[in-house]
CSV table of C-alpha atoms in Angstrom, one decimal:
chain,number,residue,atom,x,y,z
A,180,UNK,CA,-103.6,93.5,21.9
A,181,UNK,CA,-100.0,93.7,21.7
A,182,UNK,CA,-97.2,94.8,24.3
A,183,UNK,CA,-93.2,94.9,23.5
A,184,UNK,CA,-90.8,96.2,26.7
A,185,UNK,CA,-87.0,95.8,26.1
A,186,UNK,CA,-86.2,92.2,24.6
A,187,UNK,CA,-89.4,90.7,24.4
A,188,UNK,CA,-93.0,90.6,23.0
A,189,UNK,CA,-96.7,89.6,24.2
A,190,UNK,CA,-99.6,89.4,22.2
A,191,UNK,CA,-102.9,88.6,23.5
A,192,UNK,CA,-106.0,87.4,22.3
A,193,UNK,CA,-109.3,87.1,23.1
A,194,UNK,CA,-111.9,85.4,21.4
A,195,UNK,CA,-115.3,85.7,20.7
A,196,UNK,CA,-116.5,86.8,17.3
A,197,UNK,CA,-117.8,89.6,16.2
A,198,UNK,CA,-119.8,89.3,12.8
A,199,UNK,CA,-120.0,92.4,11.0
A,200,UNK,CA,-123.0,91.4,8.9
A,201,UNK,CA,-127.0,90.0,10.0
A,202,UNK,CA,-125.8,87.6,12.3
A,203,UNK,CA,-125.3,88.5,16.2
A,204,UNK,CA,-124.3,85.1,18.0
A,205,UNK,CA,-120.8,84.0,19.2
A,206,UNK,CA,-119.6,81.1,16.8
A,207,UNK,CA,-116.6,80.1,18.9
A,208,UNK,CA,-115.6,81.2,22.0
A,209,UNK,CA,-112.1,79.5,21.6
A,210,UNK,CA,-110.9,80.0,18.7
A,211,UNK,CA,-107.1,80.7,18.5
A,212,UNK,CA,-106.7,84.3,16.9
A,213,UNK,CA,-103.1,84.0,16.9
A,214,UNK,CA,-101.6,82.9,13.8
A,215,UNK,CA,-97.7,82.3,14.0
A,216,UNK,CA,-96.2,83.3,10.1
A,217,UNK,CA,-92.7,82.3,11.6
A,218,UNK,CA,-90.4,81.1,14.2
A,219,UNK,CA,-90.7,84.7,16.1
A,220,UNK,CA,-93.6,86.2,14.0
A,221,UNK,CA,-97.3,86.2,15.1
A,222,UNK,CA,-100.3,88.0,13.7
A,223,UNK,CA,-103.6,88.9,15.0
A,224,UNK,CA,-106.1,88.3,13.0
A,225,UNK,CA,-109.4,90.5,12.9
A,226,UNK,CA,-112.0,91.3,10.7
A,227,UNK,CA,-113.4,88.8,8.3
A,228,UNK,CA,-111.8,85.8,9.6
A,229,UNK,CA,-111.4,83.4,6.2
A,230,UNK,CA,-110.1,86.7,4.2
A,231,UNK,CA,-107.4,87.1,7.3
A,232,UNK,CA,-106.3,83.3,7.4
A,233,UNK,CA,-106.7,83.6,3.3
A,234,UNK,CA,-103.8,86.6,3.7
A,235,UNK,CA,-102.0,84.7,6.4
A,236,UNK,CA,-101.2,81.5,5.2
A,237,UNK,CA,-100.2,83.7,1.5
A,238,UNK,CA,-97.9,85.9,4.0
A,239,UNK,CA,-96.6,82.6,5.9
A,240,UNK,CA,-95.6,81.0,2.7
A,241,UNK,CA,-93.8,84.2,1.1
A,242,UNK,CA,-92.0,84.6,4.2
A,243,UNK,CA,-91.1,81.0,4.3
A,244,UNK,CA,-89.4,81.4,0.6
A,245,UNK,CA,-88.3,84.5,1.3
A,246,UNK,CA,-86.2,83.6,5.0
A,247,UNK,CA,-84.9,80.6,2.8
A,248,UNK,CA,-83.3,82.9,0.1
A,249,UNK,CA,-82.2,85.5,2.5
A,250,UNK,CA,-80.7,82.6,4.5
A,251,UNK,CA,-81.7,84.6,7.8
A,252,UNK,CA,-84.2,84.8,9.5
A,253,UNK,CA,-86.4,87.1,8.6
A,254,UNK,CA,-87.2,90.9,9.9
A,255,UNK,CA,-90.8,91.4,11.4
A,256,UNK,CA,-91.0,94.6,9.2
A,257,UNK,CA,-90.3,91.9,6.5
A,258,UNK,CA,-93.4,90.3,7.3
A,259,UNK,CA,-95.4,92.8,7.9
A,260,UNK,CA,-94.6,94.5,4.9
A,261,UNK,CA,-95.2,91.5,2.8
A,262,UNK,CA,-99.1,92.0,4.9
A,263,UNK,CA,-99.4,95.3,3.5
A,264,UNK,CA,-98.8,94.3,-0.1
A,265,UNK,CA,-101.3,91.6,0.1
A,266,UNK,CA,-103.4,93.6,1.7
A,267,UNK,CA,-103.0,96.9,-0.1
A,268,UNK,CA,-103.2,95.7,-3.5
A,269,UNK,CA,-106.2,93.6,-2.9
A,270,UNK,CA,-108.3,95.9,-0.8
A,271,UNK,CA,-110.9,95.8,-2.9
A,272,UNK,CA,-111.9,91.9,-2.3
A,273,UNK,CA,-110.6,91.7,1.3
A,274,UNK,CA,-112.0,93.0,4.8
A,275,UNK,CA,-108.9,91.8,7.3
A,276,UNK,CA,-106.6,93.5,9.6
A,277,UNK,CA,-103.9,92.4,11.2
A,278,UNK,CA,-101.1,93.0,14.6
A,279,UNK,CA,-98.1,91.8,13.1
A,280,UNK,CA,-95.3,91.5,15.9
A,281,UNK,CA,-92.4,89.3,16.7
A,282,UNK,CA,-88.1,89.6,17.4
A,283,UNK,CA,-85.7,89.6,15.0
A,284,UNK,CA,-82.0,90.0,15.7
A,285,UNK,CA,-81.7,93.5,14.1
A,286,UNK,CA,-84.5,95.5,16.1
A,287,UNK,CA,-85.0,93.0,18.8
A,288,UNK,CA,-89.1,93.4,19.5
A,289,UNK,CA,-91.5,95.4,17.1
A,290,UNK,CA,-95.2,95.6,17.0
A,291,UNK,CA,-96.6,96.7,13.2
A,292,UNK,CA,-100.5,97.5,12.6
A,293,UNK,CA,-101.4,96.7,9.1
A,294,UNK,CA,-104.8,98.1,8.5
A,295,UNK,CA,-108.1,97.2,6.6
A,296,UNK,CA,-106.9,99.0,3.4
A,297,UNK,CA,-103.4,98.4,3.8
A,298,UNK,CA,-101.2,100.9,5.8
A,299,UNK,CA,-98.6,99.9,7.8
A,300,UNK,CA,-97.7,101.6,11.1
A,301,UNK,CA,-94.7,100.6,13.9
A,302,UNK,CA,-96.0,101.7,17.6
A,303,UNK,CA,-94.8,100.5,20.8
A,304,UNK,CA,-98.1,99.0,22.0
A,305,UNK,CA,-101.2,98.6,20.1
A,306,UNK,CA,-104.9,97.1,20.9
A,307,UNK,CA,-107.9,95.7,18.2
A,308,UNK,CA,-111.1,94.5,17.5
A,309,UNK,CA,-114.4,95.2,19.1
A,310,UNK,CA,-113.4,95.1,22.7
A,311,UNK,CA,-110.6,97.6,22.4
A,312,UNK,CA,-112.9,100.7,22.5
A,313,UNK,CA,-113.5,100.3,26.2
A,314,UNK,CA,-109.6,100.0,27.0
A,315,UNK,CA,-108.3,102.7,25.1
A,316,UNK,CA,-108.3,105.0,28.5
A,317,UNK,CA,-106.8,102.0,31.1
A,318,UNK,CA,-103.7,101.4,28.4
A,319,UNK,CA,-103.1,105.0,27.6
A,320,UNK,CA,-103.2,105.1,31.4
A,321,UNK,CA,-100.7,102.4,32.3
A,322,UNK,CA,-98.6,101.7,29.3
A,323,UNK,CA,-95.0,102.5,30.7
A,324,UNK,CA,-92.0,102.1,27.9
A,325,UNK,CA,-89.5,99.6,29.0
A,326,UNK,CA,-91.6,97.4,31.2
A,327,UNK,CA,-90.2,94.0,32.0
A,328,UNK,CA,-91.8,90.5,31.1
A,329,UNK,CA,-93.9,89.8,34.1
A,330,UNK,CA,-95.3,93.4,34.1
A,331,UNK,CA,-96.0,93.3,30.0
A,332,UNK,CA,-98.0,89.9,30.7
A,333,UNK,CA,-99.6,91.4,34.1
A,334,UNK,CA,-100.7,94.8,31.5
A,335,UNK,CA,-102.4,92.7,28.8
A,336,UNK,CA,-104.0,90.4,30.9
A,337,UNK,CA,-105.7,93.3,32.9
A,338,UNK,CA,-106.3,95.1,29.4
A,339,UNK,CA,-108.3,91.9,28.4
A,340,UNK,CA,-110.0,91.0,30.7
A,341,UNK,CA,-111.6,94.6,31.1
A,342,UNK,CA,-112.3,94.1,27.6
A,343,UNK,CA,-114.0,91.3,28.1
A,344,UNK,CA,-116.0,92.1,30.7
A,345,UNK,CA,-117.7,95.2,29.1
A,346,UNK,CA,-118.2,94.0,25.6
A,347,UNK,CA,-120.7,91.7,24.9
A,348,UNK,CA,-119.2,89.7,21.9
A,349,UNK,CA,-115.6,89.4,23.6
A,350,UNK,CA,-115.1,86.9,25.7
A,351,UNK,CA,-114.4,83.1,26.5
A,352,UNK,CA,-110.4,82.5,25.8
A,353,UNK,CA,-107.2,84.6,26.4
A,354,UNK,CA,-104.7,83.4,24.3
A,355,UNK,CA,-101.5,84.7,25.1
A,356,UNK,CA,-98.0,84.6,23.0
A,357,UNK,CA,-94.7,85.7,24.7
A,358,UNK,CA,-92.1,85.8,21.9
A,359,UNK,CA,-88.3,86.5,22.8
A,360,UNK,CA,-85.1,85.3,21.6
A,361,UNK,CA,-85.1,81.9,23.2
A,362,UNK,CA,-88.2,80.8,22.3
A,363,UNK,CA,-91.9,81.5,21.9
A,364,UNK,CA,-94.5,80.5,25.2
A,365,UNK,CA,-97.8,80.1,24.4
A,366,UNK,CA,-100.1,80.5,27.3
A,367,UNK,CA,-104.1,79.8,27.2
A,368,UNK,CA,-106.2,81.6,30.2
A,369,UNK,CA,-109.9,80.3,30.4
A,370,UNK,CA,-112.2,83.2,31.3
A,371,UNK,CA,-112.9,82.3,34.9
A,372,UNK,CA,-109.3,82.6,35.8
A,373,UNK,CA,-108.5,86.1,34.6
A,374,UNK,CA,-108.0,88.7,37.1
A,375,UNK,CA,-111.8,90.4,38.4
A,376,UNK,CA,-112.2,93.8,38.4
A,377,UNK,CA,-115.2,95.8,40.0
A,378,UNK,CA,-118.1,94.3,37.8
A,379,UNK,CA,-122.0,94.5,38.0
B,170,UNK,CA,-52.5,81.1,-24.8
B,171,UNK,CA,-55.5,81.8,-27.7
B,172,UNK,CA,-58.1,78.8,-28.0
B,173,UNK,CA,-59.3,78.3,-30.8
B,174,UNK,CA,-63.0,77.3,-30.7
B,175,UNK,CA,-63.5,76.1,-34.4
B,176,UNK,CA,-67.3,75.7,-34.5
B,177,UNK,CA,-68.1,75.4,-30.9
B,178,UNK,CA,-67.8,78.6,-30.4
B,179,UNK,CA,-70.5,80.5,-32.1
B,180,UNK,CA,-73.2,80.5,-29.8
B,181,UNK,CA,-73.4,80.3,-25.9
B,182,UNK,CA,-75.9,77.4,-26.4
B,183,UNK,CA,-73.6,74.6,-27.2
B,184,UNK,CA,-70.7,72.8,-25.4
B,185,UNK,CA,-67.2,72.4,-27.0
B,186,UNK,CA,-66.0,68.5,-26.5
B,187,UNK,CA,-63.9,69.4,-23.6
B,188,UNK,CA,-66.7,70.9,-21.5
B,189,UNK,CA,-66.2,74.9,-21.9
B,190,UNK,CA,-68.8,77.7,-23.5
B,191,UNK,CA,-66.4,79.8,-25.6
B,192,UNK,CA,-68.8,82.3,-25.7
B,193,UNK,CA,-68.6,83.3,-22.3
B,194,UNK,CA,-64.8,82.9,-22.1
B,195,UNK,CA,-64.8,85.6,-24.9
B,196,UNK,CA,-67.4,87.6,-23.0
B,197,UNK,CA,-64.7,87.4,-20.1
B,198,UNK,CA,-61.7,88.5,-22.3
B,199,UNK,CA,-63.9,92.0,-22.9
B,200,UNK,CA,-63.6,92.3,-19.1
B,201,UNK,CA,-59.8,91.9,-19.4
B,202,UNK,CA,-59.5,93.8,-22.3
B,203,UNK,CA,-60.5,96.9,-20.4
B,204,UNK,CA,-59.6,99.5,-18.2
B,205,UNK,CA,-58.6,98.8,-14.6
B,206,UNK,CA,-62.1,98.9,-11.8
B,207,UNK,CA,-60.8,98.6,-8.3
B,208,UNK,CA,-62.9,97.9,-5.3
B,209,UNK,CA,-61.4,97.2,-1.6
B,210,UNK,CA,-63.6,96.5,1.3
B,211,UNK,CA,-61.7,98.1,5.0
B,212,UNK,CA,-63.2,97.9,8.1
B,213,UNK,CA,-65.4,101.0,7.9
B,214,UNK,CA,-66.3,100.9,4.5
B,215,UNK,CA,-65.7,100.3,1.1
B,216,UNK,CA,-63.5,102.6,-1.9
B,217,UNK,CA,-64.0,101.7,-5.1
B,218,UNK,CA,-61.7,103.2,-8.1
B,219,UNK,CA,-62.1,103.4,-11.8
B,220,UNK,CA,-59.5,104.3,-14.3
B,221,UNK,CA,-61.6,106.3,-17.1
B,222,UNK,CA,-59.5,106.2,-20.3
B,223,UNK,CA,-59.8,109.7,-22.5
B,224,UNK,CA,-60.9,108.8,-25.6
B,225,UNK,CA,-60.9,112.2,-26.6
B,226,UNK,CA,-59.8,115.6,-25.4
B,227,UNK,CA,-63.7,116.9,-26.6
B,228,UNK,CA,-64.9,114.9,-23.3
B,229,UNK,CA,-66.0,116.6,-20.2
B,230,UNK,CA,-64.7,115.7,-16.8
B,231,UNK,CA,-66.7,113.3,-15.3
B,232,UNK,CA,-68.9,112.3,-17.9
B,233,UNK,CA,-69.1,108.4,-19.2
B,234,UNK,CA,-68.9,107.2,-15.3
B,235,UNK,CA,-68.5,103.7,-14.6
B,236,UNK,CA,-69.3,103.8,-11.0
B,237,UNK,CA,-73.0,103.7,-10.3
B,238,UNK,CA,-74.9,104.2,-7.5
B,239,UNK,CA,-77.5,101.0,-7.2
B,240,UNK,CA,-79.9,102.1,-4.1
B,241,UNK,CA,-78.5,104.6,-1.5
B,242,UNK,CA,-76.6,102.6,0.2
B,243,UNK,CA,-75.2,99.8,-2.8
B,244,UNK,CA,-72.6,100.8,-5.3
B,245,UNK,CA,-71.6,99.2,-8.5
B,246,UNK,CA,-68.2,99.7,-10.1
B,247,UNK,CA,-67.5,98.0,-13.7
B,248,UNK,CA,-65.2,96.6,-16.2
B,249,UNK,CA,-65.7,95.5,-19.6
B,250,UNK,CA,-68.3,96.5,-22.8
B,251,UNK,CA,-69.9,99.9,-20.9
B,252,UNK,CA,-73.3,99.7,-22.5
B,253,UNK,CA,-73.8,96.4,-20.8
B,254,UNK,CA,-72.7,97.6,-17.7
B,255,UNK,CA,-75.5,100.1,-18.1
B,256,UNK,CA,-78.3,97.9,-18.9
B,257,UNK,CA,-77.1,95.6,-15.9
B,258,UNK,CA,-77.2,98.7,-13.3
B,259,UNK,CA,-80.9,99.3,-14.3
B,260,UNK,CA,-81.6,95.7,-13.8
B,261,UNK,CA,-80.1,95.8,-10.4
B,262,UNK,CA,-81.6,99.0,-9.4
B,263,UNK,CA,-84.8,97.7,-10.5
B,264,UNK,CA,-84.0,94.7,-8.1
B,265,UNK,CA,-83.4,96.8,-4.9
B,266,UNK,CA,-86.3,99.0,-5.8
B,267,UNK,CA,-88.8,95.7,-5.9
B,268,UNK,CA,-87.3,94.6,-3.0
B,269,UNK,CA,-87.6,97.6,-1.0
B,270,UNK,CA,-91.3,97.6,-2.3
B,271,UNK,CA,-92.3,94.4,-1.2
B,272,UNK,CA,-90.2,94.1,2.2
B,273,UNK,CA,-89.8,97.3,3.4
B,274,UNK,CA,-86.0,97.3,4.1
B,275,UNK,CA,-82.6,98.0,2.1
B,276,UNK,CA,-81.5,94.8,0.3
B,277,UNK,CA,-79.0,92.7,1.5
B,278,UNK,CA,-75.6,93.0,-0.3
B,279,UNK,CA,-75.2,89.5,-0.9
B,280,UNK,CA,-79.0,89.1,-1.8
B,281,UNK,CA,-78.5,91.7,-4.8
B,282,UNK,CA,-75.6,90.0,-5.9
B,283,UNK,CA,-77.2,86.5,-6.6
B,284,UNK,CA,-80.4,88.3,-8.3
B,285,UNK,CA,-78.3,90.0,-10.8
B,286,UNK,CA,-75.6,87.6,-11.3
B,287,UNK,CA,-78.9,85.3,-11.8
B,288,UNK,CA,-79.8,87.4,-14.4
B,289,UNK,CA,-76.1,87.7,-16.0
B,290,UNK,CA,-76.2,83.7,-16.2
B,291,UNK,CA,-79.2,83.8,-17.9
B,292,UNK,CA,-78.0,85.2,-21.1
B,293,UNK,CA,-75.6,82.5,-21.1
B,294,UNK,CA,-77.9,79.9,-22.0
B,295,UNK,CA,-79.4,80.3,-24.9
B,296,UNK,CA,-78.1,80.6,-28.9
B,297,UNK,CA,-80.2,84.1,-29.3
B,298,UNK,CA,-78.6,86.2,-26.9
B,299,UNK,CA,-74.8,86.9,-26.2
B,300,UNK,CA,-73.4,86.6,-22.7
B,301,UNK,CA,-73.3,89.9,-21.1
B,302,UNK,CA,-69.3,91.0,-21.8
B,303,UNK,CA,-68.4,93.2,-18.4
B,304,UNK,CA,-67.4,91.9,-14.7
B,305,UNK,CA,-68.8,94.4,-11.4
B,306,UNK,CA,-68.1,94.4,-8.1
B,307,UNK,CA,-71.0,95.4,-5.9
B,308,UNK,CA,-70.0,97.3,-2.5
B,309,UNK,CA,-72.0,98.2,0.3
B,310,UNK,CA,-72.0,99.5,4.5
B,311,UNK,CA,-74.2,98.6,6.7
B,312,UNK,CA,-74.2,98.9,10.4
B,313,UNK,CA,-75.1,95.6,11.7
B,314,UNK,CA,-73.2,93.3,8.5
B,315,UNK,CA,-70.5,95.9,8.2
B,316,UNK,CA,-68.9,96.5,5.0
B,317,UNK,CA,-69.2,94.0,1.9
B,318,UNK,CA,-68.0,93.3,-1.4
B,319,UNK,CA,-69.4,91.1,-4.1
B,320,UNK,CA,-68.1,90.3,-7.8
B,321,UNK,CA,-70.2,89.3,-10.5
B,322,UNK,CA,-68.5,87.9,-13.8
B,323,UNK,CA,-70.3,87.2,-17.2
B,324,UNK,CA,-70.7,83.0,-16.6
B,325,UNK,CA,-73.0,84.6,-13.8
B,326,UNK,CA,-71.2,84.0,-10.2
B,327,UNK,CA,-70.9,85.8,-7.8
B,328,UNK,CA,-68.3,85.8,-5.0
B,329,UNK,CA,-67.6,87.8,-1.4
B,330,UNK,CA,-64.2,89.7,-1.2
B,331,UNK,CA,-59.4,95.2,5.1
B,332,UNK,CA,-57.0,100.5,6.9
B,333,UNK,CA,-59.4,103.0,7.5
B,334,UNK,CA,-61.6,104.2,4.5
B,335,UNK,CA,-60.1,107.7,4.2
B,336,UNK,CA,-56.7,106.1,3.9
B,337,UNK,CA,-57.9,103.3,1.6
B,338,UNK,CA,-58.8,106.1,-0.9
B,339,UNK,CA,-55.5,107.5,-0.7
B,340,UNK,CA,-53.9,103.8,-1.5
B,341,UNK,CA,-56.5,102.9,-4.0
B,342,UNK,CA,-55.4,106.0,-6.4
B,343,UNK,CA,-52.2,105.1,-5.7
B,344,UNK,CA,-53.0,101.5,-7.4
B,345,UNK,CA,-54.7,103.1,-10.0
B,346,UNK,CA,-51.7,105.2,-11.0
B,347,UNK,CA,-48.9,102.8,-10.8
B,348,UNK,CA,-51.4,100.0,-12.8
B,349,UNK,CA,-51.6,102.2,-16.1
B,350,UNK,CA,-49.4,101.6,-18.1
B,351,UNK,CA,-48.0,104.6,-20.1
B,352,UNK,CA,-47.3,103.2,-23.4
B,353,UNK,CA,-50.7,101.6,-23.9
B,354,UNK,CA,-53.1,103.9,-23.3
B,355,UNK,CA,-53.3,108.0,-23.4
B,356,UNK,CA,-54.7,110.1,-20.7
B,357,UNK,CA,-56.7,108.9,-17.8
B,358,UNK,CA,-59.6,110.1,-15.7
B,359,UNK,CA,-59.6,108.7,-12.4
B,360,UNK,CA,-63.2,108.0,-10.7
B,361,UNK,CA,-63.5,107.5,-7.0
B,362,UNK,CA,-66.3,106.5,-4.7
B,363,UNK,CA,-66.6,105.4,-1.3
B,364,UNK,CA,-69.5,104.1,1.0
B,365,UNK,CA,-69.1,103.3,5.1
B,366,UNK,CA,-69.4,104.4,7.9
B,367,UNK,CA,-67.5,107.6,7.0
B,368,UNK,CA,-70.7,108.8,4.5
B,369,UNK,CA,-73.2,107.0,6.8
B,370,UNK,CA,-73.7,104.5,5.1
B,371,UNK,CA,-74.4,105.8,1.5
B,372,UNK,CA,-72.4,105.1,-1.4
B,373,UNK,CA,-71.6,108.7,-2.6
B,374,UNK,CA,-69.0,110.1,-5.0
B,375,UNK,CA,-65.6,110.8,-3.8
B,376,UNK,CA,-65.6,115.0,-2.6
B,377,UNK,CA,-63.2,116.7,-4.5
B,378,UNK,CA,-60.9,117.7,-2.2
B,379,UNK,CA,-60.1,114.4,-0.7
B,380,UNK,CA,-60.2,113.1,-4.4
B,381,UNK,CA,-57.2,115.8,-5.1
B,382,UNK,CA,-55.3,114.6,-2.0
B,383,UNK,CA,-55.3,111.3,-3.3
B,384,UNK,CA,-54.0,111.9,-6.3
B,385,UNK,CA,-51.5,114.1,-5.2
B,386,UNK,CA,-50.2,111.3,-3.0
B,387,UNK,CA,-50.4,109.0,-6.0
B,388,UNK,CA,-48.3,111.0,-8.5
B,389,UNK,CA,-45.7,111.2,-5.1
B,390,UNK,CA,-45.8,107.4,-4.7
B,391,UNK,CA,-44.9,106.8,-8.3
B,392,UNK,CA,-42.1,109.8,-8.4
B,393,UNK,CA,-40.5,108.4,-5.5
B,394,UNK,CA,-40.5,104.9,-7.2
B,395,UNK,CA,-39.0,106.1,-10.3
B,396,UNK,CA,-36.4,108.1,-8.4
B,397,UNK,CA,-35.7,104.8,-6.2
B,398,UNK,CA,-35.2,102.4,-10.0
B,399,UNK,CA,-32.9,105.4,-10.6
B,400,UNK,CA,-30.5,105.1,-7.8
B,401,UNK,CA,-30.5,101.3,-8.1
B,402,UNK,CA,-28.9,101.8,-11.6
């Protein structure tokens, strides 16, 4: 799931796969979902995993060339849009979505959702994958706008780890990304150490 | 001043012995050979002015323009053969509109201006094509960059080039004006656009009222001249 407040992002991820087809086990419980695409742009990847780091590394290397001819770096609508096309055009073949969000120095923080068949939507939080059906109600709940850093990390860990702890095929890893102007933090929370909530 | 090319000048694909492509130096004198195309970048915006000769009283106002409007918020004012200019705005609204497409956002000024002038050098390469023969400048506003202005010339550069925009109209009629020359040429048409802050950052035609203001302080400007040579005398 994603966050933004007023001059920075965070992304988090948890892992655990979900196969969509036969098979029901957990391949990798710590398997780094966040892909960066550039200096202050990360995606989440979800869906069929090699079709999403197939689209990625495509996106990361058209982004690449075009930041390089822009001489600039470039927007996070840039990027996403650049998801979409792939995406969009090719929607046939592939089975990925994606949370692309990062800072760039016109709009400061943005989240984009680029979807299965390839729309493109801005929104001011957003969460994914398998685990974010039970969370919908605690993040409509206590998304405020404007939040500042600590509170944005405090919101997504919670989110998480509520997640986790009700689906069965999220779990192990939270991988989380704070992106702001500076720099980009990347911070890894093992299971055991999230924050507990009333659990049976 | 006129070089004379004697065999190395009949196709853009070879060299003469002191290192020049006649062709495009001819391409450039159809650029000078034409009618004036102003463009002046101010703080808030960017005018651009065209000086439209009449080629016959059977033409309607404001037809054959030579300003062109490249995506909302670019403009492109030329000099030089007209129906290449015309090709060349297609190709760079074709530009903005792939852009757009694949990144989601407005070009970048300066962007635009390298992809066409790309495309301008490229007919200056090879033996069965001729150089394109007309110079533009590109103008546009933008809120964060501000207000730009890039030139493009047939050998294919391109290169960046300050009042308020509503009296920079005023003073670019007025250039207009005093740089026709009488004796030359017959009537003229002049063709005003702007772009900046003051249309929100769309490059837009002139409105007619401010358009007739401007003229009507450039046919001043000029009197006044005239009567100040007369009192010299």
């Amino acid at each position: 799931m994603d966050s933004h407040h007023s001059y920075s992002q965070v992304k988090g991820v948890s892992t655990g796969v979900s196969n969509l087809f036969i098979k029901s086990y957990v391949s990798s419980k710590t398997i780094n979902k966040l892909i960066q695409v550039h200096d202050r742009i990360f995606c989440c990847i979800a869906g069929s995993l090699a079709d999403a780091q197939a689209v990625t590394k495509m996106a990361k290397f058209q982004l690449s060339f075009h930041s390089i001819q822009m001489e600039s770096p470039p927007l996070v609508k840039a990027a996403a849009s650049i998801m979409r096309e792939l995406c969009y055009n090719n929607k046939e073949e592939l089975q990925a979505g994606f949370i692309t969000a990062g800072w760039d120095r016109k709009k400061g923080p943005q989240i984009y959702v680029v979807s299965l068949g390839g729309m493109l939507l801005s929104q001011p939080f957003t969460i994914g994958g398998s685990g974010s059906t039970y969370i919908y109600g605690y993040v409509d709940a206590k998304f405020k706008p404007d939040m500042s850093l600590e509170e944005a990390i405090q919101f997504s860990t919670n989110a998480l780890a509520l997640a986790m702890g009700r689906d069965n095929v999220s779990g192990g890893v939270v991988h989380l990304v704070v992106i702001t102007e500076a720099e980009v933090k990347h911070v890894v929370v093992p299971g055991n150490k999230l924050p507990k909530f009333h659990d049976e | 001043m006129s070089s004379i090319g004697t065999g190395y000048d009949l196709s853009a694909s070879t060299f003469s012995p002191d290192g020049r492509v006649f062709q495009v130096e001819y391409a450039m004198k159809a650029v000078e050979n034409s009618s004036t195309a102003i463009g002046i970048r101010c703080k808030d915006g960017v005018v651009f002015g065209v000086e439209k000769l009449i080629l016959s009283k059977l033409y309607e106002q404001g037809s054959n323009k030579r300003i062109f409007n490249i995506d909302r918020h670019v403009g492109m004012a030329v000099a030089g053969l007209l129906a290449d200019a015309r090709s060349l705005s297609e190709v760079s609204r074709e530009e903005a509109s792939n852009f757009r497409s694949n990144y989601g956002h407005d070009i970048p000024l300066k962007h635009l201006a390298d992809r066409v002038a790309m495309y301008v050098h490229a007919y200056t390469l090879y033996s069965a094509v001729r150089p394109f023969g007309c110079s533009f400048i590109l103008g546009s506003y933008d809120e964060d960059d501000g207000p730009q202005l890039y030139m493009v010339d047939p050998s294919g550069i391109s290169y960046m080039k300050e009042m308020t925009c509503r009296e920079l109209v005023k003073e670019v009629a007025k250039i207009i004006y005093i740089v026709h020359d009488e004796v030359k040429d017959k009537a003229f048409e002049l063709e005003l656009s702007w772009v900046g802050e003051v249309t929100k950052g769309r490059h837009e035609l002139v409105p007619k009222d401010i358009k007739e203001e401007a003229e009507k302080y450039a046919k001043e400007s000029l009197e006044e001249e005239d009567d100040s040579d007369e009192d010299n005398m």
